[in-house]
Amino acid sequence: MSNYHIKHLEEYYQVYRKSVREPENFWEEIAGEHFLWRKKWDKVLEWDFTKPEVKWFQGAKLNITENCIDRHLATRGDQTAILFEPNDPKEGAEHITYRQLYHRVNKFANVLKEQGVKKGDRVCIYVPMIPELAISVLACARIGAIHSVVFAGFSATALATRINDSDCKMVITSDGSYRGAKTIDLKGIVDEALENTPGVETVLVAKRINSDIKMKEGRDKWLQPFLDKASDQCKAEIMDAEDPLFILYTSGSTGKPKGMVHTIAGYMVYTAYTFKNAFQYKENDVYWCTADIGWITGHSYIVYGPLANGATSVMFEGVPSYPDFGRFWDIVEKHKVSQFYTAPTAIRALAKQGVELVEKYDLSSLKVLGSVGEPINEEAWHWYNDNVGKGKSPIIDSWWQTETGGIMITPIPYVTPTKPTYATLPFIGIQPCLMDENGEELKGNQVEGRLCIKFPWPSIARTIWGNHQRYKDTYFSTYENKYFTGDGSLRDEVGYYRITGRVDDVIIVSGHNLGTAPIEDAINEHPAVSESAIVGFPHDVKGSALYGYITLKDVGESRNHDNLRKEINQLISDRIGPIAKLNKIQFTDGLPKTRSGKIMRRILRKIAEKETSNLGDISTLLNPEVVQNIMDNAL
Ligand code: ATP
Ligand code: MG
C-alpha cells in the first residue's frame, strides 16, 4: 500500500525518490488504489517532449464526476460537499451535501443534453461564484462536454475572444452578480459579447439578482424551469483517460492568454493526490480556497481536488472587504475552516488594514495556511504567519501554473520546515531543474537559473486549444526535452526553491541578472510600504537601471518622499547590494493588476521606457484607472 498521506520529512524523501525512480509504478499505484475506473489503463505513460506529446493512463475509461460525487454517496451522502457562503452574510450559508450535489449535477447534465450539448462540445461558463458555477462545471464533465470557464469579471471583449477561440456553442451565465455592495449586469456583458460570437446557439441563464433583463428569443433561456422538469438521474458518459476535460485560459500577465487543455485521468489523479497531501486534508476538515473557479486554482482546489477526496469545500461569492475587511476571518470563525488558501495580493490588502480586524475573530480552527499566484514577500508572510496562523499553522507557499494543473513546488505542512519566500521542495513526482542562459543544467545547490521540469507529471496541460505549435514554441522549444515554466528560481543550500520572478521581467543591470521578487521583497520590508513593483528602463552606462513603483500603507500621510526614497534604497543596499538600488522611485496609489490580482509589470515597463503609445489592451485589468494616474506622474 502506498501512503496517501505523507507524514514526516523522511517519508517525503522516501516517497519522492520512488516517484522519480519509478514514476510509472508510483502513479499506477496511486491511481489504482484511490479511484473508480470503468476500465483500467493499458499503458501508464507515453511521452515525447519533442513533439510534444504526453499521455497518462491510456486505454483507461472513467468519468471524473463518478469519482467526485457518486462514489461518496454510500459513505458520505449527507456530508457537505460544497459550503456556499454568499456575498451578503445576512443571506446565510448553504450546505450542499454530496447527495444533493449528485441530484443537482444530474439535473443540470440532463438540461445540457436536452439543449443539444454533446460529448466533445465546448460550453462557456461565465457564472459568478454561486453554486451553479461548480454544478455546471461538473454537469459538463458528466456528459463529456468540455467546459471553458471564463472568470465572470472579464469584459465583453475578453469573453467574446475566449468563446470564439474555443468555438463554444453554449454559454451559461446568470442575470447578474453581487460583488460587495455592487451588483453587476452580467447578462448585459454576455449580450454585448455575443454580438461577435457566431457559434453560440444557446444561452442558459441562472437567476441570482432577480433583475429585469432582456432575453433574446430562441437563444436565451432561463435555467430554472428546465432544471425543475429534469430527471435527477443522468448516466455518466464513459470517457477515455486522455479525452479533454476542460479548456482554461491563463491569466494573461505576460500577453495574450493561452487556452490550456487538460485531460481527464491524469488531472484527476494529480489534483486529488496533491490536495490531500499539500493541505494535509483530514476527515471532517473544512477547507476553503478563496480563489474564483474562473482560475485554475478554483478548478483544481475548489472543485476537482477536494471533491475527489470527499472533502467539504467552501465557495465564497463575495470580496474580502465586504461588509468590512474582517469578512475572511468572520467566515473562518463561522465555518471553523481548517485549511485556508489565498493569494499574496489579498494578504497584502488585508495587512494594510491592521490587525484589529483579525483579532476580533476566533481563528483557532485553522491548521494550514496557503498562498499561491505570486511570490509572497517576507513581510506579508510574517503578517500571515503571526496574525492569522498565530505561529502554529504552517504556510504552504505553493508554486504552480494554469499549465501544470496542480501544485508543483510546495512545503507539505507539518512535514517540510517552511522558510519565508521559499516554495521549498518539489511535490512528489515533480522533477524541477534550473538552466543557465546557454542551455546547460545547473547542478548542485546554491544556484540560480530558469525553472524547467524534466519529466512529465499526470496533470501537465496537453496542448493549447487549436494551436499545438504555440504550445511547443512556448514551453518546449527554449530547452531541449524540458518543459520551460517561464519563471526564474534559485535553489538554496538545502535544495529549497525560491521563485525569483518571471524570466520576461528579469532586468540586466551592469551585466547582472536581477529577478524582481527579491528586490520587491526588500522594498516591502520598509514599514511604510504596502506593495511594490520594479522594472528596468534603458540607461547609458548600466544598460538598464531600476524603476520602482511603490504604494504606501497610509494613503494621504505626508511623509517626506525624498527621505523614504533614501531609506528604501538603503534597505535594498543592505539586503541585496548596491547594484539593486533604484534609480527612480515613483509613489503611486495603486499598481496595475490582472483580474486574478497579479501585478502586471509589462505595463509598468512601458511607462518606465516612455513607450506609452502602445500599452496594449488594458481593459482586462482589474484597475485600469490606475494606469493613467501612473502615466501622469511618471518620472
Ligand atoms: P500568462 O501565462 O497568461 O502570462 P500567468 O502566468 O499569470 O499568465 P497563471 O497560470 O495564473 O497565469 O499563473 C502562473 C504564474 O504565477 C507562475 O508562472 C508564476 O509566475 C506565478 N506564481 C504562481 N504561484 C507562485 C508562487 N507561489 N510563487 C511565485 N510565483 C508564483
Ligand atoms: Mg504564465
XYZ file of C-alpha atoms and ligand atoms in Angstrom:
667
model
C 0.000 0.000 0.000
C 1.351 3.355 -0.901
C 0.850 6.115 1.597
C -1.767 8.591 0.522
C -0.799 10.960 3.340
C 2.847 11.864 3.767
C 3.536 12.124 7.490
C 7.116 13.199 8.023
C 10.103 14.536 6.150
C 11.926 11.250 5.900
C 8.847 9.703 4.375
C 8.615 12.590 1.926
C 12.144 11.911 0.706
C 11.472 8.200 0.505
C 8.254 8.589 -1.486
C 9.794 11.338 -3.589
C 12.725 9.138 -4.537
C 10.404 6.350 -5.546
C 8.239 8.723 -7.597
C 11.307 9.817 -9.533
C 12.991 6.442 -9.898
C 9.876 4.563 -10.910
C 7.329 7.188 -11.905
C 5.108 4.755 -13.732
C 4.902 2.292 -10.872
C 4.384 5.111 -8.454
C 1.465 6.767 -10.251
C -0.045 3.443 -11.209
C -0.266 2.560 -7.522
C -1.867 5.871 -6.584
C -4.313 5.680 -9.482
C -5.163 2.046 -8.832
C -5.870 2.383 -5.140
C -7.842 5.555 -4.834
C -10.158 5.996 -7.800
C -13.083 4.487 -9.612
C -12.236 3.233 -13.093
C -14.675 1.727 -15.576
C -11.672 0.102 -17.197
C -8.030 0.182 -16.144
C -5.302 1.521 -18.440
C -3.229 -0.417 -20.926
C -0.215 1.838 -20.507
C 0.653 4.191 -17.659
C 2.712 6.753 -19.537
C 3.800 7.589 -23.033
C 5.663 10.815 -23.651
C 7.841 12.748 -26.005
C 8.665 16.357 -25.169
C 9.952 16.998 -28.700
C 6.536 16.611 -30.319
C 5.403 17.433 -27.571
C 3.031 14.677 -26.514
C 2.140 13.287 -23.099
C -0.397 10.547 -22.381
C -1.194 9.134 -18.969
C -3.289 6.033 -18.257
C -4.002 5.360 -21.934
C -6.840 2.998 -22.570
C -8.476 3.658 -19.204
C -12.182 4.521 -19.062
C -13.790 6.658 -16.399
C -15.956 9.608 -15.565
C -14.474 12.169 -13.207
C -17.879 13.016 -11.698
C -18.330 9.415 -10.568
C -15.058 9.922 -8.713
C -16.003 13.314 -7.322
C -19.610 12.526 -6.420
C -21.159 9.083 -6.979
C -18.619 7.018 -5.122
C -19.015 9.143 -1.982
C -22.776 8.642 -1.759
C -22.664 5.419 0.214
C -20.256 6.705 2.840
C -20.832 10.458 2.972
C -24.066 11.244 1.158
C -25.199 13.579 3.942
C -21.858 15.318 4.411
C -21.486 18.831 3.000
C -19.653 18.801 -0.288
C -19.958 22.480 -1.155
C -20.446 25.051 1.556
C -21.705 28.150 -0.179
C -21.094 31.439 1.608
C -22.974 34.256 -0.155
C -21.816 37.810 -0.756
C -24.181 39.149 1.877
C -23.596 37.376 5.201
C -27.230 38.028 6.169
C -28.385 35.710 3.406
C -26.882 32.757 5.271
C -24.709 29.891 4.078
C -25.997 26.982 2.025
C -24.750 23.467 2.736
C -24.924 21.251 -0.333
C -24.451 17.626 0.608
C -22.883 15.054 -1.673
C -26.343 13.600 -2.308
C -27.812 16.979 -3.183
C -24.835 17.726 -5.384
C -25.398 14.421 -7.155
C -29.007 15.296 -7.912
C -28.270 18.861 -8.939
C -25.407 17.909 -11.228
C -27.509 15.191 -12.856
C -30.404 17.545 -13.429
C -28.104 20.113 -14.947
C -26.456 17.462 -17.113
C -29.875 16.414 -18.417
C -30.694 20.024 -19.270
C -27.441 20.334 -21.214
C -28.305 17.215 -23.169
C -31.813 18.413 -23.832
C -30.343 21.630 -25.200
C -28.274 19.669 -27.661
C -24.885 19.624 -25.941
C -22.923 16.509 -26.864
C -19.705 14.860 -25.808
C -16.755 16.942 -27.018
C -18.784 20.160 -27.456
C -17.378 23.270 -25.806
C -19.508 25.088 -23.276
C -18.506 28.505 -21.998
C -19.333 29.064 -18.332
C -19.499 32.730 -17.374
C -21.093 32.469 -13.965
C -20.229 34.217 -10.691
C -19.214 32.280 -7.574
C -22.635 30.743 -6.914
C -23.340 27.007 -6.650
C -24.457 26.875 -10.309
C -20.850 27.551 -11.291
C -19.476 24.389 -9.682
C -22.572 22.453 -10.700
C -22.370 23.453 -14.353
C -18.681 22.531 -14.445
C -19.489 19.077 -13.105
C -22.551 18.733 -15.373
C -20.342 19.258 -18.410
C -17.915 16.654 -17.128
C -20.816 14.281 -16.510
C -21.768 14.238 -20.196
C -18.271 14.629 -21.624
C -18.678 18.223 -22.787
C -15.551 20.373 -22.487
C -16.033 23.301 -20.137
C -14.329 26.614 -20.654
C -14.885 28.732 -17.580
C -14.317 32.441 -18.101
C -13.925 34.482 -14.927
C -17.150 36.467 -14.535
C -15.255 39.714 -14.039
C -13.962 39.834 -17.601
C -15.205 42.349 -20.150
C -17.397 41.568 -23.157
C -14.381 41.670 -25.478
C -12.356 39.308 -23.324
C -15.339 36.965 -23.107
C -16.012 37.035 -26.861
C -12.369 36.286 -27.668
C -12.407 33.257 -25.397
C -15.765 31.992 -26.702
C -14.577 32.224 -30.289
C -11.119 30.813 -29.651
C -12.588 27.511 -28.491
C -15.755 27.720 -30.577
C -18.260 27.295 -27.759
C -21.825 26.519 -28.804
C -23.409 27.354 -25.475
C -22.892 29.999 -22.816
C -24.065 29.514 -19.244
C -24.441 32.725 -17.248
C -26.607 34.482 -14.675
C -28.832 37.535 -14.744
C -26.258 39.369 -12.696
C -23.857 39.074 -9.824
C -23.107 40.584 -6.449
C -19.709 41.962 -5.658
C -19.588 43.596 -2.259
C -22.025 46.500 -2.280
C -22.276 46.454 -6.086
C -24.432 44.470 -8.468
C -23.100 43.653 -11.894
C -25.172 43.274 -15.026
C -23.579 40.054 -16.189
C -26.199 39.235 -18.786
C -25.676 42.660 -20.360
C -21.986 41.831 -20.782
C -22.891 38.493 -22.339
C -25.298 40.185 -24.776
C -22.571 42.549 -25.860
C -20.037 39.740 -26.259
C -22.488 37.635 -28.253
C -22.801 40.266 -30.952
C -19.498 38.860 -32.164
C -19.742 35.148 -31.487
C -21.449 33.408 -34.419
C -21.025 29.909 -32.950
C -23.181 30.353 -29.851
C -26.639 28.800 -30.201
C -27.959 28.829 -26.660
C -27.553 30.888 -23.505
C -28.730 29.367 -20.246
C -29.395 31.979 -17.577
C -29.364 31.291 -13.847
C -31.227 33.687 -11.622
C -29.171 35.388 -8.953
C -30.052 39.055 -8.523
C -33.620 38.958 -9.893
C -33.039 41.808 -12.249
C -35.185 42.568 -15.208
C -33.033 41.522 -18.130
C -33.564 41.180 -21.863
C -33.891 37.645 -23.164
C -33.219 37.053 -26.832
C -35.935 34.953 -28.373
C -34.768 31.480 -29.367
C -31.305 31.944 -27.877
C -31.673 32.846 -24.203
C -33.387 30.502 -21.765
C -33.963 30.667 -18.039
C -32.261 27.716 -16.425
C -34.590 27.030 -13.512
C -37.724 25.841 -15.375
C -35.614 23.289 -17.226
C -33.967 22.114 -14.012
C -37.364 21.765 -12.353
C -38.524 19.374 -15.048
C -35.282 17.438 -15.471
C -34.667 13.991 -14.033
C -32.133 13.833 -11.217
C -30.559 10.742 -12.710
C -28.112 11.041 -15.555
C -25.822 8.227 -16.533
C -22.231 9.355 -16.588
C -20.664 9.318 -20.036
C -17.790 6.861 -20.063
C -14.735 8.794 -21.168
C -11.229 7.940 -22.309
C -8.421 8.870 -19.947
C -6.994 11.330 -22.464
C -10.261 12.970 -23.531
C -10.217 16.705 -22.800
C -11.883 17.718 -19.546
C -11.629 21.466 -19.918
C -10.030 24.446 -21.552
C -8.857 27.269 -19.333
C -7.176 30.475 -20.391
C -4.073 31.613 -18.482
C -4.254 34.841 -16.520
C -2.671 36.902 -19.283
C 0.019 38.511 -17.105
C 2.575 38.365 -19.887
C 0.463 38.729 -23.017
C -2.287 37.014 -24.992
C -3.871 34.304 -22.839
C -3.391 30.694 -23.849
C -6.274 28.192 -23.889
C -4.711 25.349 -21.959
C -6.269 21.934 -22.471
C -6.384 19.486 -19.570
C -7.377 15.857 -19.964
C -9.340 13.730 -17.558
C -7.463 10.937 -15.843
C -4.061 12.446 -15.146
C -5.606 15.690 -13.987
C -7.922 13.846 -11.622
C -5.186 11.713 -10.100
C -2.774 14.562 -9.606
C -5.194 17.156 -8.227
C -6.648 14.622 -5.814
C -3.255 13.461 -4.586
C -1.842 16.967 -4.216
C -4.968 18.209 -2.475
C -4.762 15.519 0.156
C -1.069 15.977 0.819
C -0.335 19.642 0.222
C -3.189 20.619 2.537
C -2.989 17.560 4.795
C -6.727 17.295 4.457
C -8.260 15.012 7.103
C -11.764 13.688 7.612
C -14.200 16.402 8.855
C -11.910 19.284 7.971
C -13.485 22.313 6.327
C -11.321 23.530 3.517
C -11.512 26.989 1.975
C -9.788 28.308 -1.105
C -10.657 31.962 -1.726
C -9.868 31.875 -5.456
C -12.552 32.130 -8.104
C -13.409 28.980 -10.043
C -12.611 31.095 -13.106
C -8.926 30.442 -12.382
C -7.025 27.167 -12.326
C -6.727 27.377 -8.545
C -10.500 27.169 -8.305
C -10.794 24.346 -10.829
C -8.223 22.165 -9.106
C -8.609 23.174 -5.476
C -12.226 24.217 -5.035
C -13.898 21.706 -7.319
C -11.995 18.654 -8.532
C -9.255 18.011 -5.952
C -11.426 18.470 -2.848
C -14.450 16.621 -4.229
C -12.325 13.711 -5.426
C -11.310 13.360 -1.771
C -14.839 13.642 -0.391
C -13.920 16.916 1.287
C -16.038 19.874 2.346
C -15.090 22.803 0.142
C -16.147 26.371 0.892
C -17.212 28.502 -2.046
C -17.307 32.237 -1.324
C -19.251 34.592 -3.554
C -18.060 37.901 -2.142
C -14.977 40.010 -1.630
C -12.584 40.318 1.338
C -13.700 43.901 2.057
C -17.457 43.423 2.361
C -19.210 44.239 4.656
C -15.768 45.073 6.065
C -12.176 43.873 5.893
C -12.861 41.281 8.581
C -15.009 39.151 6.271
C -12.457 36.391 5.632
C -11.898 35.925 9.346
C -15.607 36.014 10.024
C -16.047 33.128 7.577
C -13.153 31.179 9.086
C -14.732 31.507 12.537
C -18.262 30.771 11.400
C -17.463 27.616 9.442
C -14.472 26.518 11.526
C -12.237 26.483 8.499
C -9.195 24.230 8.878
C -7.300 24.918 5.631
C -7.257 28.419 4.196
C -5.748 29.052 0.753
C -5.416 32.564 -0.657
C -3.168 34.874 -2.712
C -0.433 37.348 -1.716
C -2.434 40.249 -3.150
C -5.234 39.525 -0.667
C -2.802 39.124 2.215
C -1.147 42.465 1.451
C -4.515 44.204 1.142
C -5.645 42.796 4.494
C -2.332 43.527 6.200
C -2.781 47.160 5.190
C -5.903 47.256 7.381
C -4.173 46.492 10.643
C -4.634 43.538 12.953
C -7.695 44.580 14.972
C -9.997 43.036 12.386
C -8.146 39.745 12.580
C -8.044 39.677 16.357
C -11.790 40.132 16.594
C -12.373 36.564 15.426
C -11.640 33.106 16.722
C -9.277 31.556 14.202
C -8.310 28.564 16.317
C -9.758 26.083 13.815
C -7.017 26.897 11.297
C -4.372 24.224 10.760
C -2.882 25.073 7.386
C -2.458 28.352 5.509
C -1.686 28.549 1.821
C -0.507 31.128 -0.687
C -0.494 30.999 -4.485
C -0.328 33.174 -7.568
C 2.707 35.370 -6.992
C 5.810 35.329 -4.872
C 4.793 36.107 -1.292
C 7.128 38.704 0.160
C 8.662 38.185 3.548
C 6.737 40.899 5.348
C 3.381 39.578 4.126
C 4.490 36.055 5.026
C 5.191 37.084 8.622
C 1.965 39.021 8.897
C 0.039 35.967 7.708
C 2.010 33.606 9.902
C 1.841 35.702 13.079
C -1.634 37.191 12.940
C -3.673 34.630 11.076
C -1.779 31.437 11.874
C -0.680 32.614 15.352
C 2.627 30.963 14.563
C 1.133 27.474 14.676
C -0.277 26.927 11.180
C 2.363 26.253 8.563
C 2.156 28.381 5.417
C 2.398 26.495 2.195
C 3.774 28.829 -0.444
C 2.705 26.744 -3.427
C 4.147 27.409 -6.850
C 2.287 26.206 -9.932
C 0.618 27.376 -13.137
C -2.523 27.007 -15.232
C -0.387 24.788 -17.441
C 0.687 22.475 -14.641
C -2.879 21.738 -13.476
C -1.765 21.130 -9.899
C 0.674 22.267 -7.233
C 4.306 21.659 -8.249
C 6.608 23.072 -5.582
C 5.349 23.433 -2.041
C 6.075 22.628 1.539
C 3.956 19.795 2.886
C 2.525 21.199 6.122
C 3.852 19.649 9.338
C 6.357 17.774 7.148
C 8.569 20.297 5.338
C 10.074 23.038 7.524
C 8.940 26.318 5.952
C 11.088 29.300 5.070
C 9.612 32.697 4.132
C 9.619 33.435 0.367
C 10.591 29.846 -0.428
C 8.211 27.424 -2.125
C 10.689 24.866 -0.764
C 10.656 21.331 -2.203
C 9.208 19.754 -5.328
C 5.997 17.862 -4.789
C 6.065 14.083 -5.167
C 6.726 13.126 -8.786
C 7.931 16.565 -9.859
C 11.436 16.871 -11.280
C 12.415 20.529 -11.492
C 15.763 21.736 -12.782
C 17.443 25.088 -13.252
C 19.000 26.043 -16.577
C 21.549 28.687 -17.407
C 21.377 31.010 -20.423
C 23.438 28.638 -22.534
C 21.000 25.817 -22.083
C 23.110 23.937 -19.543
C 21.549 22.436 -16.467
C 22.854 23.929 -13.231
C 23.782 21.081 -10.941
C 24.111 21.170 -7.193
C 22.747 23.686 -4.740
C 23.167 27.431 -4.329
C 22.454 28.127 -7.975
C 20.036 30.411 -9.768
C 18.540 29.975 -13.221
C 15.450 29.343 -15.273
C 12.986 26.883 -13.890
C 12.200 23.860 -16.064
C 10.628 20.465 -15.446
C 12.404 17.414 -16.789
C 9.768 14.748 -16.678
C 6.004 14.725 -17.259
C 3.587 14.654 -14.354
C -0.022 13.487 -14.676
C -1.712 16.897 -14.871
C 0.523 18.690 -17.367
C -1.607 20.521 -19.974
C -1.591 18.541 -23.203
C -1.842 21.378 -25.691
C -3.100 24.884 -26.360
C -6.565 24.643 -27.853
C -6.299 24.856 -31.624
C -2.640 25.803 -31.588
C -0.280 22.955 -30.829
C 2.586 24.851 -32.446
C 2.234 27.671 -29.910
C 2.262 25.066 -27.152
C 5.500 23.655 -28.499
C 7.080 27.072 -29.054
C 6.130 28.441 -25.648
C 7.065 25.556 -23.401
C 9.269 23.045 -25.216
C 11.475 24.986 -27.601
C 13.649 27.009 -25.234
C 15.402 23.992 -23.733
C 15.695 20.601 -25.331
C 13.492 17.948 -23.826
C 12.294 20.118 -20.992
C 9.134 21.943 -20.056
C 10.084 25.600 -19.583
C 7.977 27.408 -16.979
C 8.865 30.997 -17.874
C 9.848 31.644 -14.253
C 13.242 32.162 -12.682
C 14.249 30.451 -9.468
C 17.115 29.828 -7.150
C 17.925 26.685 -5.221
C 19.441 27.256 -1.794
C 21.968 25.224 0.146
C 19.432 22.611 1.236
C 17.714 22.329 -2.131
C 14.798 24.656 -1.424
C 13.408 26.582 -4.398
C 12.661 30.270 -4.316
C 10.819 31.736 -7.296
C 12.566 34.979 -8.231
C 10.003 36.230 -10.741
C 9.171 35.830 -14.393
C 12.067 35.449 -16.747
C 10.497 38.117 -19.011
C 10.820 40.541 -16.108
C 14.482 39.892 -15.323
C 16.482 43.118 -15.502
C 20.131 43.197 -16.507
C 21.954 45.933 -14.613
C 25.648 46.346 -15.452
C 25.757 42.746 -16.593
C 23.984 41.331 -13.533
C 20.698 39.478 -13.878
C 18.266 40.748 -11.282
C 14.990 38.962 -10.578
C 12.080 41.128 -9.486
C 10.894 39.203 -6.424
C 13.918 39.510 -4.100
C 14.191 43.267 -4.692
C 10.479 43.868 -4.212
C 10.713 41.724 -1.118
C 13.382 44.009 0.307
C 11.374 47.132 -0.553
C 8.261 45.736 1.096
C 10.193 45.334 4.340
C 10.018 49.086 4.786
C 7.259 49.743 7.332
C 5.654 52.453 5.188
C 5.466 50.290 2.054
C 2.412 48.265 1.109
C 3.301 46.915 -2.330
C 5.957 47.445 -4.947
C 6.871 46.524 -8.490
C 10.173 47.073 -10.185
C 11.015 47.175 -13.882
C 14.014 48.126 -15.974
C 14.495 51.133 -18.238
C 17.327 51.915 -20.636
C 20.400 53.505 -19.072
C 23.511 54.751 -20.892
C 26.055 53.303 -18.522
C 24.402 50.329 -16.845
C 22.432 49.054 -19.839
C 19.339 49.005 -17.673
C 18.516 50.781 -14.470
C 15.762 50.061 -11.983
C 12.475 51.900 -11.736
C 10.331 51.186 -8.685
C 6.598 51.771 -8.354
C 5.607 51.790 -4.720
C 2.307 52.050 -2.872
C 2.382 53.227 0.720
C 0.360 51.974 3.642
C -1.112 55.243 4.846
C -2.616 56.922 1.855
C -2.564 60.674 2.309
C 0.071 60.676 5.005
C 2.558 63.374 4.255
C 5.864 61.642 4.821
C 8.834 63.171 3.169
C 9.173 61.242 -0.076
C 12.835 62.013 -0.520
C 13.634 60.541 2.873
C 11.559 57.498 2.052
C 13.457 57.037 -1.191
C 16.731 57.115 0.684
C 15.538 54.664 3.304
C 14.208 52.258 0.702
C 17.458 52.303 -1.240
C 19.385 51.785 1.962
C 17.256 48.715 2.687
C 17.893 47.318 -0.785
C 21.568 48.024 -0.440
C 21.743 46.178 2.884
C 19.627 43.263 1.768
C 20.778 42.666 -1.774
C 23.596 45.025 -2.602
C 24.112 48.483 -4.071
C 23.721 47.038 -7.576
C 19.980 46.668 -6.953
C 19.388 50.248 -5.814
C 16.546 52.001 -7.632
C 17.346 54.902 -9.938
C 13.773 56.127 -9.893
C 11.067 55.671 -7.318
C 7.506 56.662 -8.068
C 4.948 56.553 -5.278
C 1.508 55.661 -6.528
C -1.941 54.849 -5.168
C -2.169 51.512 -6.956
C -0.378 49.040 -9.192
C -1.964 47.644 -12.366
C -3.164 44.104 -11.730
C -4.733 41.247 -13.629
C -8.237 40.231 -12.620
C -6.671 37.478 -10.563
C -4.733 40.099 -8.631
C -1.249 39.764 -10.102
C 0.948 42.776 -10.734
C 1.306 43.467 -14.491
C 4.900 44.592 -14.841
C 4.568 44.612 -18.634
C 2.581 47.867 -18.490
C 4.842 49.442 -15.885
C 7.864 48.627 -18.018
C 6.392 50.514 -20.977
C 5.704 53.532 -18.795
C 9.265 53.459 -17.458
C 10.592 53.179 -21.003
C 8.313 56.051 -22.058
C 6.711 53.802 -24.663
C 3.178 54.615 -23.640
C 1.749 54.801 -27.152
C 1.329 51.007 -27.279
C 0.318 49.836 -23.836
C -1.821 47.104 -25.368
C -5.275 46.191 -24.131
C -5.614 47.454 -20.579
C -9.372 46.860 -20.372
C -8.756 43.375 -18.975
C -7.051 44.886 -15.921
C -8.623 44.810 -12.506
C -7.974 48.532 -12.098
C -7.362 50.195 -15.488
C -7.865 53.615 -13.880
C -4.514 53.489 -12.087
C -2.629 53.379 -15.375
C -3.452 56.949 -16.412
C -2.547 58.192 -12.974
C 0.808 56.420 -13.063
C 1.496 57.814 -16.543
C 0.612 61.345 -15.471
C 3.070 61.161 -12.603
C 5.817 59.178 -14.302
C 9.394 60.224 -13.597
P 0.174 34.283 -18.504
O 0.806 32.935 -18.567
O -1.012 34.407 -19.406
O 1.137 35.407 -18.617
P 0.034 33.888 -15.631
O 1.377 33.262 -15.776
O -0.143 34.937 -14.574
O -0.465 34.479 -17.042
P -1.183 31.693 -14.201
O -1.098 30.359 -14.779
O -2.427 32.068 -13.470
O -1.043 32.747 -15.376
O -0.011 31.956 -13.183
C 1.137 31.172 -13.064
C 2.308 32.036 -12.661
O 2.050 32.679 -11.389
C 3.592 31.314 -12.441
O 4.259 31.047 -13.661
C 4.360 32.275 -11.531
O 4.938 33.323 -12.275
C 3.265 32.839 -10.650
N 3.164 32.085 -9.375
C 2.177 31.242 -9.018
N 2.366 30.780 -7.773
C 3.505 31.323 -7.318
C 4.263 31.236 -6.086
N 3.853 30.504 -5.060
N 5.411 31.936 -6.018
C 5.830 32.691 -7.035
N 5.187 32.830 -8.202
C 4.023 32.158 -8.356
Mg 2.090 32.038 -17.262
